[in-house]
Amino acid sequence: MKQEGHNMDFQASSVYQRVGGRAFFIELVDRFYNLVESDLVLRRLYPEDLEPGKRHLASFLAQYWGGPQDYSQERGHPRLRRRHMEFSIGEPERDSWVTHMKCALDSMQINEEERY
């Protein structure tokens, strides 16, 4: 199928398929949120119940990397800037988020070529 930017149609050769599909992204997000839970900088930005956010992030990442369009079907266009506008996100929050996502990714079983 044809790839169009980051909103790609599901394709057999997508990163989504090569890393193991939805299960990979669910595990990645679980590992990420385990780190967020103990981070004093980030945890205050999240609601008490982390489960809805975990589902949304896993669905978004799966879609972004070539999986099914579940995120857009459920939540509409990502509009990431607008969805996060209510939060005070500066460099410390950004850096913590990126560090935790990288740590979560580094802890996953993934081929080096798929990692970057």
XYZ file of N, CA and C in Angstrom:
348
model
N 0.828 -1.182 0.000
C 0.000 0.000 0.000
C 0.864 1.234 0.000
N 0.310 2.312 -0.424
C 1.046 3.560 -0.543
C 1.269 4.197 0.827
N 2.452 4.725 1.032
C 2.792 5.410 2.263
C 2.636 6.902 2.039
N 1.940 7.587 2.943
C 1.767 9.030 2.834
C 2.147 9.671 4.155
N 3.332 10.256 4.219
C 3.788 10.922 5.422
C 3.768 9.996 6.618
N 3.383 10.536 7.772
C 3.346 9.745 8.991
C 2.013 9.043 9.176
N 0.992 9.410 8.431
C -0.295 8.732 8.516
C -0.355 7.683 7.432
N 0.425 6.631 7.583
C 0.530 5.624 6.553
C -0.568 4.590 6.692
N -0.936 4.034 5.564
C -1.830 2.895 5.583
C -1.043 1.711 6.121
N -1.766 0.775 6.739
C -1.137 -0.432 7.263
C -0.418 -1.148 6.127
N 0.829 -1.513 6.335
C 1.600 -2.209 5.315
C 2.430 -3.307 5.960
N 2.596 -4.391 5.229
C 3.326 -5.545 5.747
C 4.783 -5.214 6.045
N 5.368 -4.248 5.345
C 6.779 -3.929 5.539
C 6.984 -2.735 6.470
N 5.973 -2.329 7.184
C 6.091 -1.174 8.072
C 6.910 -1.525 9.315
N 7.403 -0.502 9.975
C 8.092 -0.699 11.250
C 7.156 -1.434 12.206
N 5.895 -1.065 12.203
C 4.890 -1.716 13.047
C 4.967 -3.240 12.924
N 4.993 -3.737 11.713
C 5.050 -5.184 11.488
C 6.411 -5.760 11.864
N 7.476 -5.055 11.512
C 8.822 -5.584 11.737
C 9.179 -5.713 13.216
N 8.584 -4.874 14.066
C 8.897 -4.967 15.500
C 7.938 -5.881 16.253
N 6.910 -6.379 15.580
C 6.012 -7.329 16.233
C 4.587 -6.862 16.410
N 4.236 -5.739 15.803
C 2.850 -5.289 15.849
C 2.453 -4.647 17.166
N 1.149 -4.663 17.419
C 0.568 -3.969 18.573
C 1.210 -4.388 19.898
N 1.523 -5.657 20.063
C 2.098 -6.140 21.325
C 3.392 -5.401 21.674
N 4.202 -5.100 20.666
C 5.447 -4.370 20.906
C 5.155 -2.992 21.486
N 4.204 -2.281 20.907
C 3.917 -0.918 21.346
C 3.249 -0.894 22.719
N 2.437 -1.890 23.021
C 1.841 -1.985 24.355
C 2.938 -2.195 25.395
N 3.874 -3.083 25.119
C 4.980 -3.339 26.048
C 5.887 -2.114 26.178
N 6.199 -1.465 25.072
C 7.018 -0.253 25.104
C 6.378 0.806 25.993
N 5.102 1.036 25.809
C 4.393 2.054 26.587
C 4.299 1.647 28.061
N 4.101 0.381 28.354
C 4.108 -0.072 29.753
C 5.446 0.236 30.408
N 6.526 -0.047 29.715
C 7.859 0.226 30.262
C 8.073 1.726 30.443
N 7.631 2.508 29.470
C 7.746 3.967 29.556
C 6.976 4.492 30.771
N 5.730 4.076 30.918
C 4.907 4.566 32.026
C 5.426 4.099 33.381
N 6.078 2.955 33.451
C 6.706 2.535 34.706
C 7.758 3.548 35.142
N 8.461 4.119 34.193
C 9.460 5.147 34.494
C 8.797 6.472 34.848
N 7.738 6.819 34.143
C 7.008 8.066 34.406
C 6.441 8.067 35.826
N 5.948 6.923 36.274
C 5.309 6.842 37.598
C 6.211 7.318 38.727
N 7.510 7.130 38.601
C 8.431 7.527 39.668
C 9.195 8.812 39.348
N 8.803 9.504 38.304
C 9.481 10.736 37.893
C 8.724 11.943 38.450
N 9.352 12.679 39.358
C 8.693 13.821 39.990
C 8.390 14.946 39.007
N 9.172 15.068 37.967
C 8.948 16.115 36.968
C 7.735 15.782 36.105
N 7.642 14.548 35.646
C 6.572 14.173 34.711
C 5.279 13.729 35.374
N 5.361 13.028 36.479
C 4.163 12.395 37.044
C 3.055 13.403 37.318
N 3.409 14.616 37.709
C 2.404 15.638 38.027
C 1.589 16.062 36.804
N 2.100 15.790 35.604
C 1.382 16.157 34.381
C 0.294 15.147 34.014
N 0.326 13.995 34.637
C -0.579 12.904 34.281
C -1.685 12.764 35.317
N -2.856 12.282 34.889
C -3.933 12.025 35.851
C -3.586 10.820 36.732
N -4.341 10.663 37.804
C -4.101 9.539 38.712
C -4.171 8.202 37.977
N -5.188 8.041 37.140
C -5.359 6.804 36.375
C -4.572 6.910 35.072
N -3.512 6.153 34.963
C -2.645 6.212 33.785
C -3.124 5.336 32.632
N -4.061 4.453 32.879
C -4.468 3.483 31.857
C -4.986 4.107 30.559
N -5.884 5.105 30.610
C -6.335 5.691 29.334
C -5.178 6.293 28.526
N -4.269 6.984 29.202
C -3.122 7.563 28.515
C -2.221 6.504 27.906
N -2.061 5.400 28.600
C -1.253 4.300 28.072
C -1.873 3.753 26.790
N -3.179 3.557 26.824
C -3.870 3.055 25.626
C -3.719 4.026 24.462
N -3.903 5.320 24.747
C -3.806 6.328 23.686
C -2.401 6.381 23.096
N -1.377 6.372 23.956
C -0.003 6.456 23.456
C 0.364 5.217 22.644
N 0.006 4.042 23.121
C 0.313 2.817 22.369
C -0.376 2.835 21.012
N -1.618 3.274 20.984
C -2.373 3.338 19.730
C -1.773 4.378 18.784
N -1.381 5.538 19.336
C -0.764 6.583 18.521
C 0.552 6.096 17.915
N 1.416 5.521 18.747
C 2.713 5.056 18.247
C 2.550 3.952 17.211
N 1.630 3.043 17.460
C 1.383 1.968 16.494
C 0.955 2.555 15.154
N 0.054 3.519 15.181
C -0.410 4.152 13.942
C 0.724 4.908 13.262
N 1.465 5.683 14.024
C 2.563 6.487 13.480
C 3.578 5.615 12.744
N 3.850 4.423 13.301
C 4.857 3.543 12.721
C 4.284 2.530 11.746
N 3.104 2.805 11.221
C 2.586 2.009 10.114
C 1.510 1.004 10.448
N 1.018 1.023 11.669
C -0.040 0.099 12.064
C -1.414 0.623 11.696
N -2.430 -0.054 12.173
C -3.803 0.343 11.868
C -4.114 1.748 12.385
N -5.085 2.370 11.794
C -5.462 3.753 12.099
C -6.394 3.855 13.314
N -6.233 2.977 14.279
C -7.120 2.949 15.446
C -7.126 4.268 16.210
N -5.961 4.880 16.373
C -5.894 6.134 17.127
C -6.771 7.191 16.471
N -6.598 7.405 15.181
C -7.373 8.430 14.474
C -8.852 8.092 14.443
N -9.179 6.828 14.321
C -10.587 6.438 14.309
C -11.241 6.689 15.657
N -10.500 6.489 16.728
C -11.051 6.681 18.067
C -10.993 8.134 18.522
N -9.897 8.829 18.213
C -9.656 10.153 18.791
C -9.559 11.280 17.772
N -9.623 10.959 16.492
C -9.486 11.992 15.476
C -8.022 12.289 15.196
N -7.782 13.368 14.453
C -6.415 13.780 14.128
C -5.622 13.970 15.420
N -4.354 13.546 15.453
C -3.582 13.653 16.690
C -3.481 15.069 17.274
N -3.291 16.082 16.444
C -3.201 17.461 16.941
C -2.401 17.535 18.259
N -1.196 17.030 18.210
C -0.399 16.882 19.426
C -0.180 18.197 20.166
N 0.086 19.241 19.448
C 0.324 20.524 20.101
C -0.924 20.977 20.858
N -2.066 20.853 20.209
C -3.326 21.269 20.833
C -3.683 20.369 22.023
N -3.481 19.081 21.889
C -3.811 18.148 22.978
C -2.948 18.384 24.219
N -1.775 18.932 24.045
C -0.863 19.128 25.170
C -0.762 20.589 25.612
N -1.536 21.474 24.994
C -1.448 22.902 25.272
C -1.739 23.246 26.735
N -2.619 22.521 27.382
C -3.002 22.827 28.763
C -1.898 22.510 29.771
N -0.886 21.801 29.343
C 0.182 21.393 30.248
C 1.381 22.323 30.117
N 2.034 22.554 31.240
C 3.253 23.352 31.236
C 4.420 22.406 30.933
N 4.801 22.385 29.662
C 5.866 21.482 29.228
C 7.060 22.313 28.781
N 8.088 22.290 29.596
C 9.320 22.994 29.278
C 10.429 21.996 28.985
N 11.649 22.490 28.997
C 12.789 21.621 28.710
C 12.926 20.460 29.698
N 12.743 20.688 31.010
C 12.881 19.544 31.932
C 11.871 18.429 31.646
N 10.629 18.800 31.355
C 9.596 17.812 31.047
C 9.903 17.103 29.734
N 10.292 17.884 28.748
C 10.657 17.300 27.450
C 11.809 16.320 27.602
N 12.848 16.760 28.298
C 14.031 15.915 28.458
C 13.709 14.631 29.219
N 12.892 14.734 30.259
C 12.497 13.537 31.010
C 11.707 12.585 30.133
N 10.759 13.128 29.363
C 9.932 12.285 28.496
C 10.820 11.539 27.492
N 11.708 12.270 26.841
C 12.578 11.658 25.832
C 13.511 10.627 26.478
N 14.071 10.955 27.630
C 14.963 10.021 28.323
C 14.238 8.728 28.671
N 13.028 8.846 29.209
C 12.267 7.646 29.585
C 11.854 6.832 28.364
N 11.472 7.504 27.288
C 11.087 6.756 26.086
C 12.305 6.043 25.509
N 13.456 6.704 25.516
C 14.676 6.055 25.019
C 15.047 4.863 25.900
N 14.949 5.017 27.213
C 15.244 3.896 28.124
C 14.284 2.737 27.887
N 13.012 3.047 27.720
C 12.021 2.000 27.455
C 12.350 1.290 26.147
N 12.674 2.058 25.120
C 13.015 1.470 23.821
C 14.287 0.635 23.921
N 15.280 1.147 24.638
C 16.539 0.411 24.791
C 16.341 -0.919 25.519
N 15.319 -1.006 26.341
C 15.072 -2.238 27.093
C 14.311 -3.289 26.284
N 13.852 -2.913 25.102
C 13.073 -3.822 24.258
C 14.001 -4.643 23.365
N 13.543 -5.820 22.989
C 14.258 -6.657 22.030
C 13.915 -6.144 20.633
N 14.870 -5.465 20.017
C 14.613 -4.878 18.701
C 15.919 -4.837 17.914
N 15.826 -5.104 16.630
C 17.004 -5.022 15.761
C 17.520 -3.595 15.733
N 18.821 -3.449 15.653
C 19.433 -2.122 15.635
C 18.906 -1.275 14.481
N 18.686 -1.871 13.318
C 18.213 -1.103 12.161
C 16.793 -0.585 12.358
N 15.997 -1.241 13.197
C 14.639 -0.783 13.471
C 14.624 0.297 14.546
N 15.686 0.368 15.309
C 15.741 1.280 16.447
C 15.791 2.747 16.020
N 16.417 3.043 14.883
C 16.598 4.451 14.520
C 16.022 4.747 13.185
